[in-house]
Short mmCIF file of C-alpha atoms in Angstrom, two decimals:
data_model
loop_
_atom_site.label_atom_id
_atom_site.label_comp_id
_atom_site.label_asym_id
_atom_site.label_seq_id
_atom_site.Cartn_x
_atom_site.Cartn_y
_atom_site.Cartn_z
CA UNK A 1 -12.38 6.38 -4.18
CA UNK A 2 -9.78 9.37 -4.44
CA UNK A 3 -9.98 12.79 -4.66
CA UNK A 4 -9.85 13.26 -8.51
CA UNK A 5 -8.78 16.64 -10.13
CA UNK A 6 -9.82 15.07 -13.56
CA UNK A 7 -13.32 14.14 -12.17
CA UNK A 8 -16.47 13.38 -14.88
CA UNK A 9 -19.74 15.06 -15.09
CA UNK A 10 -22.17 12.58 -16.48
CA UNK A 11 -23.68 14.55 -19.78
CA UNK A 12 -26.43 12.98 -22.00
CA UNK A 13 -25.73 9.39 -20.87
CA UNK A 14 -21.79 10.14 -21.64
CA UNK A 15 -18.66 10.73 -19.92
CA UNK A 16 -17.15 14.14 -20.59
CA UNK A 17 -13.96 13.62 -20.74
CA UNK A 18 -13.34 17.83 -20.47
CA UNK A 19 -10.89 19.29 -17.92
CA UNK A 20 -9.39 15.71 -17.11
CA UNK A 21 -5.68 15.56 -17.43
CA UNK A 22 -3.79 13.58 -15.84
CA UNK A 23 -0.93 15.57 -13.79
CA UNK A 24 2.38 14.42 -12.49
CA UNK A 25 3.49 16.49 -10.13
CA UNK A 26 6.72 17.24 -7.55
CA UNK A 27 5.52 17.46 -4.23
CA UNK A 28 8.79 18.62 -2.93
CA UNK A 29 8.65 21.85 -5.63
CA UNK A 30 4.85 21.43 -6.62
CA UNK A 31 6.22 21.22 -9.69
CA UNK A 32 4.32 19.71 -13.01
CA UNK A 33 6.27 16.99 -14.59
CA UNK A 34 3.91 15.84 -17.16
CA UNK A 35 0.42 15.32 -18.22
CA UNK A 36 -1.11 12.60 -19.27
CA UNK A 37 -4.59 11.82 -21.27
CA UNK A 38 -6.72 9.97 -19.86
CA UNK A 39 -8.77 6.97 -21.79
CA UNK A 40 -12.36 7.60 -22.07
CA UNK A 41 -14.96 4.71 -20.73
CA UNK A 42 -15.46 3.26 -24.37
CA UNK A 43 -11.31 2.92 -24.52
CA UNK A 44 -11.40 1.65 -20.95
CA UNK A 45 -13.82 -1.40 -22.09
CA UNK A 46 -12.21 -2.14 -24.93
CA UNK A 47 -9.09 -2.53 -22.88
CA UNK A 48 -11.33 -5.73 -21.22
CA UNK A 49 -12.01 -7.03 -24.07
CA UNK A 50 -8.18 -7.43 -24.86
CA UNK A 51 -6.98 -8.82 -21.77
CA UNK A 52 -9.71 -11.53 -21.86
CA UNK A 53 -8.76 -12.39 -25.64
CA UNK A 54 -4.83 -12.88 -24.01
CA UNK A 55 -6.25 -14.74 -21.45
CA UNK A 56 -7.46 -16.99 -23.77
CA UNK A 57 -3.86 -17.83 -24.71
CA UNK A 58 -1.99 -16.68 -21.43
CA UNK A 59 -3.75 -19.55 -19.25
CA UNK A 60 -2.38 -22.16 -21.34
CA UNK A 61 1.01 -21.01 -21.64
CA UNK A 62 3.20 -23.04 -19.66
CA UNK A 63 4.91 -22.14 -16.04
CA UNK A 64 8.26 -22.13 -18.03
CA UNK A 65 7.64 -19.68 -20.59
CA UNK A 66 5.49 -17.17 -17.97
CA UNK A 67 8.56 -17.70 -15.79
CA UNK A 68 11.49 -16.36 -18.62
CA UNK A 69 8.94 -13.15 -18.98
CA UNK A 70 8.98 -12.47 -15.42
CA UNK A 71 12.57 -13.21 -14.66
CA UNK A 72 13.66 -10.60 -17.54
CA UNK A 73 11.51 -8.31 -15.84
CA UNK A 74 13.28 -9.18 -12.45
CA UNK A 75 16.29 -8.24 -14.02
CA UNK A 76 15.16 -4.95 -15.83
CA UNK A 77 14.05 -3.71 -12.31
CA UNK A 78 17.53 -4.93 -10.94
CA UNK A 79 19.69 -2.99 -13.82
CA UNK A 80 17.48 0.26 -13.75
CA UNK A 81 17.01 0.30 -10.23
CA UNK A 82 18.30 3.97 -10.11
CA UNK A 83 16.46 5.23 -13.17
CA UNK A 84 13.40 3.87 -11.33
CA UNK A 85 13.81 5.20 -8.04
CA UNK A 86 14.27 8.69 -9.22
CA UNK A 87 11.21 8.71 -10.98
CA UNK A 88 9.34 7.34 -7.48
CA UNK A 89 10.80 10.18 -5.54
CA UNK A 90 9.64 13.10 -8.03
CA UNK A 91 5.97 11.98 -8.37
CA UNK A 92 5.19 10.91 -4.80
CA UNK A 93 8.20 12.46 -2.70
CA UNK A 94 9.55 9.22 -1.44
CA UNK A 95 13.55 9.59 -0.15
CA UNK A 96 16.02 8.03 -3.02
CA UNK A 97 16.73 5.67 -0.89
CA UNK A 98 13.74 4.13 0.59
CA UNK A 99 12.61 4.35 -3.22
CA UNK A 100 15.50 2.05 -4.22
CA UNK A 101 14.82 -0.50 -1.44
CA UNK A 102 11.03 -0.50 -3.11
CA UNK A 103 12.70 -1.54 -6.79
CA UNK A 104 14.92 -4.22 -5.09
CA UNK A 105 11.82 -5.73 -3.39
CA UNK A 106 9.77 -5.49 -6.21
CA UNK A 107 12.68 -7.84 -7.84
CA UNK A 108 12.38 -10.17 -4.96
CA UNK A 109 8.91 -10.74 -5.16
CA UNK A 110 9.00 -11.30 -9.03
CA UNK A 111 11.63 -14.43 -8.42
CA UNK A 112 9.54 -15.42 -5.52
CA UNK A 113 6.47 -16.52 -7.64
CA UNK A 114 8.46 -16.81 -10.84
CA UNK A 115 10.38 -19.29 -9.16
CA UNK A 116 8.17 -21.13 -6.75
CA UNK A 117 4.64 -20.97 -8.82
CA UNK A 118 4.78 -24.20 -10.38
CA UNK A 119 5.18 -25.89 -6.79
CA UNK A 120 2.84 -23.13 -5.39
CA UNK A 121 -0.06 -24.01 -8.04
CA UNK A 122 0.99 -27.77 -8.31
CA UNK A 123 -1.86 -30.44 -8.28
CA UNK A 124 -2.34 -31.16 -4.57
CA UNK A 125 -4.05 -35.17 -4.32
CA UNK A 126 -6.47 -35.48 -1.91
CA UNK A 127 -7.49 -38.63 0.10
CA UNK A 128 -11.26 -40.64 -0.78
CA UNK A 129 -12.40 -43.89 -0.60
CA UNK A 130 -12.92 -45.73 -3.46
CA UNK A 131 -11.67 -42.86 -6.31
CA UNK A 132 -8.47 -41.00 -7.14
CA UNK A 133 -9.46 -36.48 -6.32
CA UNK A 134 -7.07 -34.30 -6.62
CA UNK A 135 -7.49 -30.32 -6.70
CA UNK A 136 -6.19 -28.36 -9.13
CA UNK A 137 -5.24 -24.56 -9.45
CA UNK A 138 -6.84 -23.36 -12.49
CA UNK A 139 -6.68 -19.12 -13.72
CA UNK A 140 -10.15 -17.60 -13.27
CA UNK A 141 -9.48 -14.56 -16.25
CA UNK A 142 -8.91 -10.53 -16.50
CA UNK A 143 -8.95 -9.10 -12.96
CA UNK A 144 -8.88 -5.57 -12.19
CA UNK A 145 -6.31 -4.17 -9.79
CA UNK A 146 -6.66 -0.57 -8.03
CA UNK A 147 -3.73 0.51 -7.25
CA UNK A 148 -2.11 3.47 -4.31
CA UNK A 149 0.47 6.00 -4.53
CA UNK A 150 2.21 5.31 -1.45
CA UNK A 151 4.30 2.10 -3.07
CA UNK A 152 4.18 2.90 -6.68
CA UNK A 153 5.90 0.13 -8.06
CA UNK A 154 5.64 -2.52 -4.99
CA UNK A 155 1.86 -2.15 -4.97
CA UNK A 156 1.26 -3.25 -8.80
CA UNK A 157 3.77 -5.83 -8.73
CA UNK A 158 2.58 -7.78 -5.35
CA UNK A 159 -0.68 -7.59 -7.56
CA UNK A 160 0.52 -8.48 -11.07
CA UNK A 161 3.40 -10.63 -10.29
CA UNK A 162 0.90 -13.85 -8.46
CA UNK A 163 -1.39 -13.78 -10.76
CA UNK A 164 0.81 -13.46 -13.82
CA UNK A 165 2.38 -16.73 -13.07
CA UNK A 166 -1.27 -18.10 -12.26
CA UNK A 167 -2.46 -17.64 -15.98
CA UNK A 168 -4.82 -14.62 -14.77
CA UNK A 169 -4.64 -11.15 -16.89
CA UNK A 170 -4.44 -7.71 -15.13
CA UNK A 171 -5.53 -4.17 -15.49
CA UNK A 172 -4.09 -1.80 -13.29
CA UNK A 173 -5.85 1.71 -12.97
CA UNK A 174 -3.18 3.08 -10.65
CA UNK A 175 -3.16 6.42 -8.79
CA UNK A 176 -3.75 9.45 -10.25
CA UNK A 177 -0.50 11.29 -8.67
CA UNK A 178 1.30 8.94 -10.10
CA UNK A 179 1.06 8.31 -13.79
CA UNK A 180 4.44 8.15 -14.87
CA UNK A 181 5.33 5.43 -12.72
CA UNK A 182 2.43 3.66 -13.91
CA UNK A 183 3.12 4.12 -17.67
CA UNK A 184 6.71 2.79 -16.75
CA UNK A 185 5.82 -0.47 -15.31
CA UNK A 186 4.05 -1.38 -18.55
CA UNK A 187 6.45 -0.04 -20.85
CA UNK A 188 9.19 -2.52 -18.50
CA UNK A 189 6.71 -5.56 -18.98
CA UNK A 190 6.26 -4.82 -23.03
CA UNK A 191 10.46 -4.81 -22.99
CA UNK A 192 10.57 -8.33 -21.26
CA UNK A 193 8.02 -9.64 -24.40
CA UNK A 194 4.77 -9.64 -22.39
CA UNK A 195 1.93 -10.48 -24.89
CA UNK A 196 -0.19 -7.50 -25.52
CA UNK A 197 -3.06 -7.60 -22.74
CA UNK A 198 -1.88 -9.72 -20.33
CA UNK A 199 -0.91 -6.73 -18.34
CA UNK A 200 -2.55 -3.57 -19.24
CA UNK A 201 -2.20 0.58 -17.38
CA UNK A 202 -6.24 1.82 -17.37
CA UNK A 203 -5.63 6.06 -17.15
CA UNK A 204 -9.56 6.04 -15.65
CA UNK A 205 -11.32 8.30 -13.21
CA UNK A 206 -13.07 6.62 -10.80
CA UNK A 207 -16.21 6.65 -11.94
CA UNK A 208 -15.51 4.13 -14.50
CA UNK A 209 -15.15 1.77 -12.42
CA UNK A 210 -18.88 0.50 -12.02
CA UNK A 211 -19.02 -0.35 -15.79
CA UNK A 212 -15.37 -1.69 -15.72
CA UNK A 213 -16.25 -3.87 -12.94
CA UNK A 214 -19.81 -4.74 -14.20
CA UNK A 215 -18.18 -5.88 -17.60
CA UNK A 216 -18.61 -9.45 -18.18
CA UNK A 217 -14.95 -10.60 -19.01
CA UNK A 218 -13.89 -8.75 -15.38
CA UNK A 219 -13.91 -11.80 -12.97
CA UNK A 220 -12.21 -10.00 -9.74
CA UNK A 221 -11.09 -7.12 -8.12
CA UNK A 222 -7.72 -6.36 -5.98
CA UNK A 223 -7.58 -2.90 -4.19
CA UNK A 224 -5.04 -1.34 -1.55
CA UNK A 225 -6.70 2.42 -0.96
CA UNK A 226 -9.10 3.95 1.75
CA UNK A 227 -11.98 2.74 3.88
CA UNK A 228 -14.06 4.52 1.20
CA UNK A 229 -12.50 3.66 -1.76
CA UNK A 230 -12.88 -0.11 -0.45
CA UNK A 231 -16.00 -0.06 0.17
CA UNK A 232 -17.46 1.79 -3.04
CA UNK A 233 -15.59 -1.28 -4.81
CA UNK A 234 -16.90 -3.64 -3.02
CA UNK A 235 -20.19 -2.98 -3.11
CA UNK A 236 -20.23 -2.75 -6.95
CA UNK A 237 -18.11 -6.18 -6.82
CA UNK A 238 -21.09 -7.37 -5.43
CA UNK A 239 -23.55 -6.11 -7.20
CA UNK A 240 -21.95 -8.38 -10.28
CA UNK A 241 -21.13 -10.91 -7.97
CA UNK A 242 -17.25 -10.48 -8.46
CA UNK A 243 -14.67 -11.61 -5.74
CA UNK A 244 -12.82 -9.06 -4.09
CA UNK A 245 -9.17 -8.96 -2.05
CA UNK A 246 -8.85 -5.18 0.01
CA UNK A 247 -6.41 -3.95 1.73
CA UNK A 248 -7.51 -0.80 3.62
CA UNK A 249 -6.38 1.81 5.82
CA UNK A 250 -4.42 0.76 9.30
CA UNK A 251 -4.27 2.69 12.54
CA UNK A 252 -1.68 0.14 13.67
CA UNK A 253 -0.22 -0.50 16.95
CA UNK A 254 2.89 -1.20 19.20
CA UNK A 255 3.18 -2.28 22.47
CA UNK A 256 6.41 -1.35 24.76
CA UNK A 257 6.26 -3.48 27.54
CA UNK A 258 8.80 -2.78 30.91
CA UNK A 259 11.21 -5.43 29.86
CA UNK A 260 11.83 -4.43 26.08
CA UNK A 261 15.12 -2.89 24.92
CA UNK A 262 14.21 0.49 25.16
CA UNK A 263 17.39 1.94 22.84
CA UNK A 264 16.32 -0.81 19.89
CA UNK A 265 12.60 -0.27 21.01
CA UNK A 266 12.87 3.68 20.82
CA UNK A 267 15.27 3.03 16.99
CA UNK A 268 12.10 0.39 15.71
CA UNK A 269 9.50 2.42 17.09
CA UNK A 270 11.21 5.77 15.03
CA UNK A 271 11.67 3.40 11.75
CA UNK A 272 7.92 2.15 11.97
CA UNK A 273 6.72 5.27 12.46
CA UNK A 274 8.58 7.70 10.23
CA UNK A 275 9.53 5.06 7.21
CA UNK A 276 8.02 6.73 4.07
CA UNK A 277 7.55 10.00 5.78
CA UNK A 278 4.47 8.18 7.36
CA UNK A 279 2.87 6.87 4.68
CA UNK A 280 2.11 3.68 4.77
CA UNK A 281 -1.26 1.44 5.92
CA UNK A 282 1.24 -0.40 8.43
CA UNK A 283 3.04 2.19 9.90
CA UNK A 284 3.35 2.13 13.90
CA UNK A 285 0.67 5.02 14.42
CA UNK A 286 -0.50 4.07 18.14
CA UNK A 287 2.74 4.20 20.27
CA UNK A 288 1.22 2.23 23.58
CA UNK A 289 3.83 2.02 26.70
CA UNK A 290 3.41 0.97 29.80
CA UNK A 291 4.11 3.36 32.57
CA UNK A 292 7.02 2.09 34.01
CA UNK A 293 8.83 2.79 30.80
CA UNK A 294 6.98 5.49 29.72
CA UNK A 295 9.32 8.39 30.22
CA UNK A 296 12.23 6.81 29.19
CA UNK A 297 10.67 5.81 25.80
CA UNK A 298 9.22 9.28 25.51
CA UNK A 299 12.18 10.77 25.89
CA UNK A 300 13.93 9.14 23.30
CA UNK A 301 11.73 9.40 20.81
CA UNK A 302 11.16 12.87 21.05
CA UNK A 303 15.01 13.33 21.24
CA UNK A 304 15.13 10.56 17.60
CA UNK A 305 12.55 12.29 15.71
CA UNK A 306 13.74 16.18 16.71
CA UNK A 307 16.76 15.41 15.19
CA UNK A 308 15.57 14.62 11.38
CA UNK A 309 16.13 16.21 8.94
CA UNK A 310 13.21 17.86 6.30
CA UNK A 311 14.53 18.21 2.99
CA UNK A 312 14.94 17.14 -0.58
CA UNK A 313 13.94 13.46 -0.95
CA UNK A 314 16.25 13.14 -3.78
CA UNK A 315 19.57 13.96 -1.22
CA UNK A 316 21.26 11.47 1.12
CA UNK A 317 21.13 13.84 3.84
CA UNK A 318 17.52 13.71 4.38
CA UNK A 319 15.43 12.12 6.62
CA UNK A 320 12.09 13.45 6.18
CA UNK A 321 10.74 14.32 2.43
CA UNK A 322 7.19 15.79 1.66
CA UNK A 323 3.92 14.05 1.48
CA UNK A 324 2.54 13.21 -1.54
CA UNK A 325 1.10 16.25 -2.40
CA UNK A 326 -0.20 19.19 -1.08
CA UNK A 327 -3.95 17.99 -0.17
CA UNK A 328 -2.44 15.20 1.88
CA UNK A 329 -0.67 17.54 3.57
CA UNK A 330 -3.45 19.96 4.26
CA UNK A 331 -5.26 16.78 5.53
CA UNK A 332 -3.09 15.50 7.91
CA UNK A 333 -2.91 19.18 9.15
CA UNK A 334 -6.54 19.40 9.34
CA UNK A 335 -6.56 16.38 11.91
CA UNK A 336 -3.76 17.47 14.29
CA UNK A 337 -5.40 20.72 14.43
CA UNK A 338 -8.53 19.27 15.49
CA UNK A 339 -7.22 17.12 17.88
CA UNK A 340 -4.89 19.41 19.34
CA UNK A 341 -7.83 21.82 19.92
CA UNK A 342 -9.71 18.95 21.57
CA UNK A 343 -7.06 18.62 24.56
CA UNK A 344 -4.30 16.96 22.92
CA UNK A 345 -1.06 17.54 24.19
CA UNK A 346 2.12 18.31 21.54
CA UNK A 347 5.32 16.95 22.73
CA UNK A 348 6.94 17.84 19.61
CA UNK A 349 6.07 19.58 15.91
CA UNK A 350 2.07 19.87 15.32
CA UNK A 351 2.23 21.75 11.91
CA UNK A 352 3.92 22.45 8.77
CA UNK A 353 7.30 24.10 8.36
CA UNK A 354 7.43 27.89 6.91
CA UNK A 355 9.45 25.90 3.43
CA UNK A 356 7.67 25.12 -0.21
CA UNK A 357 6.56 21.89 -0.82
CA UNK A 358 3.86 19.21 0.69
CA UNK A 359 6.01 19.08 4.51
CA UNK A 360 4.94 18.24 7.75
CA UNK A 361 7.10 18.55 11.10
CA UNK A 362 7.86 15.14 12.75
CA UNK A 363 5.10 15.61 15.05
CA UNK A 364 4.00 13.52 18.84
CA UNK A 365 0.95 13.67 20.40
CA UNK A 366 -0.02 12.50 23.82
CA UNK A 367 -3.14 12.62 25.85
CA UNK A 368 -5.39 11.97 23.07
CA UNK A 369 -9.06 10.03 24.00
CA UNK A 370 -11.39 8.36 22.53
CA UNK A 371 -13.51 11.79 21.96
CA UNK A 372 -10.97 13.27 19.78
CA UNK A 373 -10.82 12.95 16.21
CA UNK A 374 -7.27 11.25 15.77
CA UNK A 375 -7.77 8.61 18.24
CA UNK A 376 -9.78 5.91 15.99
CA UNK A 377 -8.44 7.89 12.28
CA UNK A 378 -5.67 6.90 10.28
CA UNK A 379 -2.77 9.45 10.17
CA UNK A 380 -1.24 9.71 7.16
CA UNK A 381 2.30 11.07 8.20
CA UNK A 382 4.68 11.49 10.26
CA UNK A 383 2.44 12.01 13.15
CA UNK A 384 3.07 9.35 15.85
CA UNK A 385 0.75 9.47 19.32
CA UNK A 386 1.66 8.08 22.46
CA UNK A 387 -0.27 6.42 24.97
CA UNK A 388 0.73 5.59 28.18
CA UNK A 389 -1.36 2.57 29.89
CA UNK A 390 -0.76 0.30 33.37
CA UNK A 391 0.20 -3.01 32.43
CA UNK A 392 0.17 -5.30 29.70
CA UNK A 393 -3.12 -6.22 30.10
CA UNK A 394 -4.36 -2.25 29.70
CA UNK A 395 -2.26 -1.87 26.34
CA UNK A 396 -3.95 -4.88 24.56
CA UNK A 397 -7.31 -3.41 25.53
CA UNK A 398 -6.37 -0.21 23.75
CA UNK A 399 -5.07 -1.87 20.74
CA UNK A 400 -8.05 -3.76 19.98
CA UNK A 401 -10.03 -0.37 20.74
CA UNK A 402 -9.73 0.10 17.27
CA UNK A 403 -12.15 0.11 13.41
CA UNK A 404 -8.90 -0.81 11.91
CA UNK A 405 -6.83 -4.19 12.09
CA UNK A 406 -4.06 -4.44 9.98
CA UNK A 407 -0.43 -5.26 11.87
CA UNK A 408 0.68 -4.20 14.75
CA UNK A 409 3.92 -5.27 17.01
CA UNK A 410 4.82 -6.13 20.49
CA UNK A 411 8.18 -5.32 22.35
CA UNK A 412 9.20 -7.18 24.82
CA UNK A 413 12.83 -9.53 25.71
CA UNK A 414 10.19 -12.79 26.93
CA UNK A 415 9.63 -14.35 23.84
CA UNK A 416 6.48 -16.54 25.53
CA UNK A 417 4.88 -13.83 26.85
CA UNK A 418 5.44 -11.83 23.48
CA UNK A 419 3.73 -14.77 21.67
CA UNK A 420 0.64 -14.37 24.52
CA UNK A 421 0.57 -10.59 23.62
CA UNK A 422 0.81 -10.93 19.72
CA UNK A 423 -1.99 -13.84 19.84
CA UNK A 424 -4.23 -11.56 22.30
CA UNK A 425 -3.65 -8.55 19.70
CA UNK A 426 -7.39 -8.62 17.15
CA UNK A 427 -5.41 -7.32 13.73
CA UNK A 428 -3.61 -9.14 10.82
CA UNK A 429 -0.55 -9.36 11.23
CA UNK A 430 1.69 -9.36 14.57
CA UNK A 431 5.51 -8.81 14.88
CA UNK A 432 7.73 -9.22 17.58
CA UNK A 433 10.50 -7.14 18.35
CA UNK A 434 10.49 -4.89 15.20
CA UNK A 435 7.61 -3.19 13.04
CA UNK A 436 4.84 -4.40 10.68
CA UNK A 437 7.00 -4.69 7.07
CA UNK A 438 5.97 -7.42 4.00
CA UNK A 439 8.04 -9.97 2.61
CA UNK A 440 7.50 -12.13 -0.70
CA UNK A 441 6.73 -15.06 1.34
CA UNK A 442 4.66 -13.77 4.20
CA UNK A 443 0.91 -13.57 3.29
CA UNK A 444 -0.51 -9.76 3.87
CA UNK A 445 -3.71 -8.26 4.81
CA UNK A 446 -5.82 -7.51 7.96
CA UNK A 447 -9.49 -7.81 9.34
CA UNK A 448 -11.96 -5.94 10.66
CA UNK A 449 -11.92 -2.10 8.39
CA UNK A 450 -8.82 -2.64 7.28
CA UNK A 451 -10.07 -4.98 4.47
CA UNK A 452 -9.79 -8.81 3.93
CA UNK A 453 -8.21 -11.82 1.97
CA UNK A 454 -4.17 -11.74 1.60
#
């Protein structure tokens, strides 16, 4: 699913549980924060057994009492908004204030469903001759939630917040990189009054999840990670005949068209690209312009993304912190290499700066085909490529040409024919005029390899 520094060796029908720390680390210093112990498999499954006791009691606990929990917890992201944003930026690199936004939306979403569940999950009466049918929303138990680094806090809490208000119970085995902000979010919940295993943190390797998910109590699985990591869980999912929601990796398009506001176009296209140095599954990685446009758009973008700045994620001044950590880093590197060396043309960066810390140079790419090894991979950085195509018709051919289908945008100042092009585009999610983002009330999740359900 991940690449795991604390990964198991199967011994005598037993997880070893030798060598498998947990490390928070700074990728801006490659500093280590803390460690944390990790549960072994016997502690994992007892965990289950917990959360499906509180589920017991937790699905018949009214909408008004789940809703005071989650609106204290609202309000403890809301007050320690700062506290928690520092603590995103040191274990995943995120700038201060991109971390910040991530705690006020997480806040948002909680009142979304806090507020609106009881409507949401309301009995909805349904029309038959000769009887009274209704159907009604009923909790289904303990679901298990896999969790990514890039959105420490949003990720859990777009997965814990729902179902919370449903009547479900969670467990959360969140990213290995970082722990601390996992430990945090349950620490939060056990501050609002959250009954003990209604929400519970699962420090697991990887390969506990086949027994976690075979366990009998488990009745679903949520993940937001990798093609591989989705599929892996899937399959065991099943295996046990266990429902599933992924969200996978995104390769995700815009299209500049010749009568789009070039100066927003160029700002949106910079912002979709660069937001979270890169990191994200909806990030606008296949820039697609039209030729008519195409220098003009070039230009400016090379001229937007020349000018940020690399530098401590935890200053104001900076545009561009590190990657997650140094293997991401080495990746991405990896793949711009190889394309590069396959023809690809470098309009601007292709490498890492000469500083310490997981970095990567704002980097474009142009002339890259369907033979090289970027062209159908997700990019996980601040690597955007360029593609310059005839006509409108040309650039929705090459942004279907894709494994991936996730979000995607169109640019354009005809609001018909940007409907035509969003509704012709085989992904997700479209967006007009500005780049793939999520909002509590929008649903969110693509087709094709980048996963399904929303």
């Amino acid at each position: 699913m991940e690449d795991l520094k604390e990964a198991k060796h199967w011994i005598g029908g037993e997880w070893s549980t030798a060598g498998t720390k947990r490390e928070s680390i700074n990728p801006a210093t490659g500093e280590v924060l803390k460690t944390f112990e990790p549960l072994t498999k016997s502690e994992a499954l007892k965990f289950v057994d917990k959360a499906h006791e509180a589920f017991g009691k937790w699905r018949h606990t009214s909408f008004k009492a789940r809703k005071a929990i989650l609106i204290k917890f609202a309000a403890l992201l809301k007050n320690r908004t700062d506290e928690l944003a520092e603590l995103i930026t040191l274990e995943m690199g995120k700038r201060i204030s991109e971390s910040r936004a991530e705690i006020t939306f997480c806040a948002q979403i909680v009142e979304f469903y806090a507020n609106g569940a009881g409507e949401f999950l309301s009995d909805h009466p349904l029309e038959v001759e000769g009887a009274d049918a209704y159907i009604q929303y009923t909790p289904i138990g303990v679901l298990v939630g896999v969790m990514p680094w890039n959105f420490p806090f949003y990720q859990v809490v777009r997965f814990i917040a729902p179902n919370m208000m449903a009547g479900n119970t969670t467990l959360v085995r969140h990213s290995s990189i970082v722990p601390q902000c996992a430990e945090k979010i349950g620490t939060l919940l056990q501050e609002c009054g959250l009954p003990e295993g209604v929400f519970t943190n699962l420090r697991i390797p990887h390969e506990f999840m086949e027994p976690l998910i075979a366990h009998k109590h488990v009745r679903g699985v949520s993940l937001t990670g990798s093609e591989a990591a989705g599929s892996s869980v899937a399959a065991l999912a099943g295996k046990n005949l266990k429902p599933t929601v992924l969200e996978l990796g995104g390769n995700d398009p815009i299209i500049v068209l010749e009568d789009a506001d070039l100066e927003m176009t160029i700002e949106m296209a910079i912002k979709g690209r660069m937001t979270n140095t890169g990191q994200s599954c909806v990030a606008s990685k296949r820039l697609i312009v039209v030729e008519k446009v195409a220098g003009a758009f070039l230009a400016g973008l090379k001229k937007g993304m020349e000018s940020m700045k690399l530098g401590d994620p935890m200053s104001p001044d900076t545009d561009v912190g590190p990657l997650s950590s140094e293997s991401a880093a080495q990746k991405l590197d990896e793949q711009v290499q190889k394309t590069v060396k396959a023809g690809a043309t470098v309009v601007l960066g292709g490498g890492r700066p000469d500083r310490k810390g997981a970095y990567f140079n704002p980097t474009i790419l142009t002339n890259v085909t369907p033979a090289m090894p970027s062209y159908d991979q997700e990019l996980f950085g601040p690597v955007a490529t360029v593609y310059v195509v005839k006509d409108e018709d040309e650039a929705v051919r090459l942004a279907n040409d894709s494994s991936y289908g996730l979000g995607g945008s169109v640019y354009t100042s005809d609001p018909k024919r940007a409907r035509a092009v969003a509704e012709s585009v085989d992904t997700g999610m479209m967006f007009v005029n500005q780049p793939t983002y999520s909002q509590a009330e929008l649903p969110f999740g693509g087709i094709k390899r980048s996963g399904y359900g929303r």
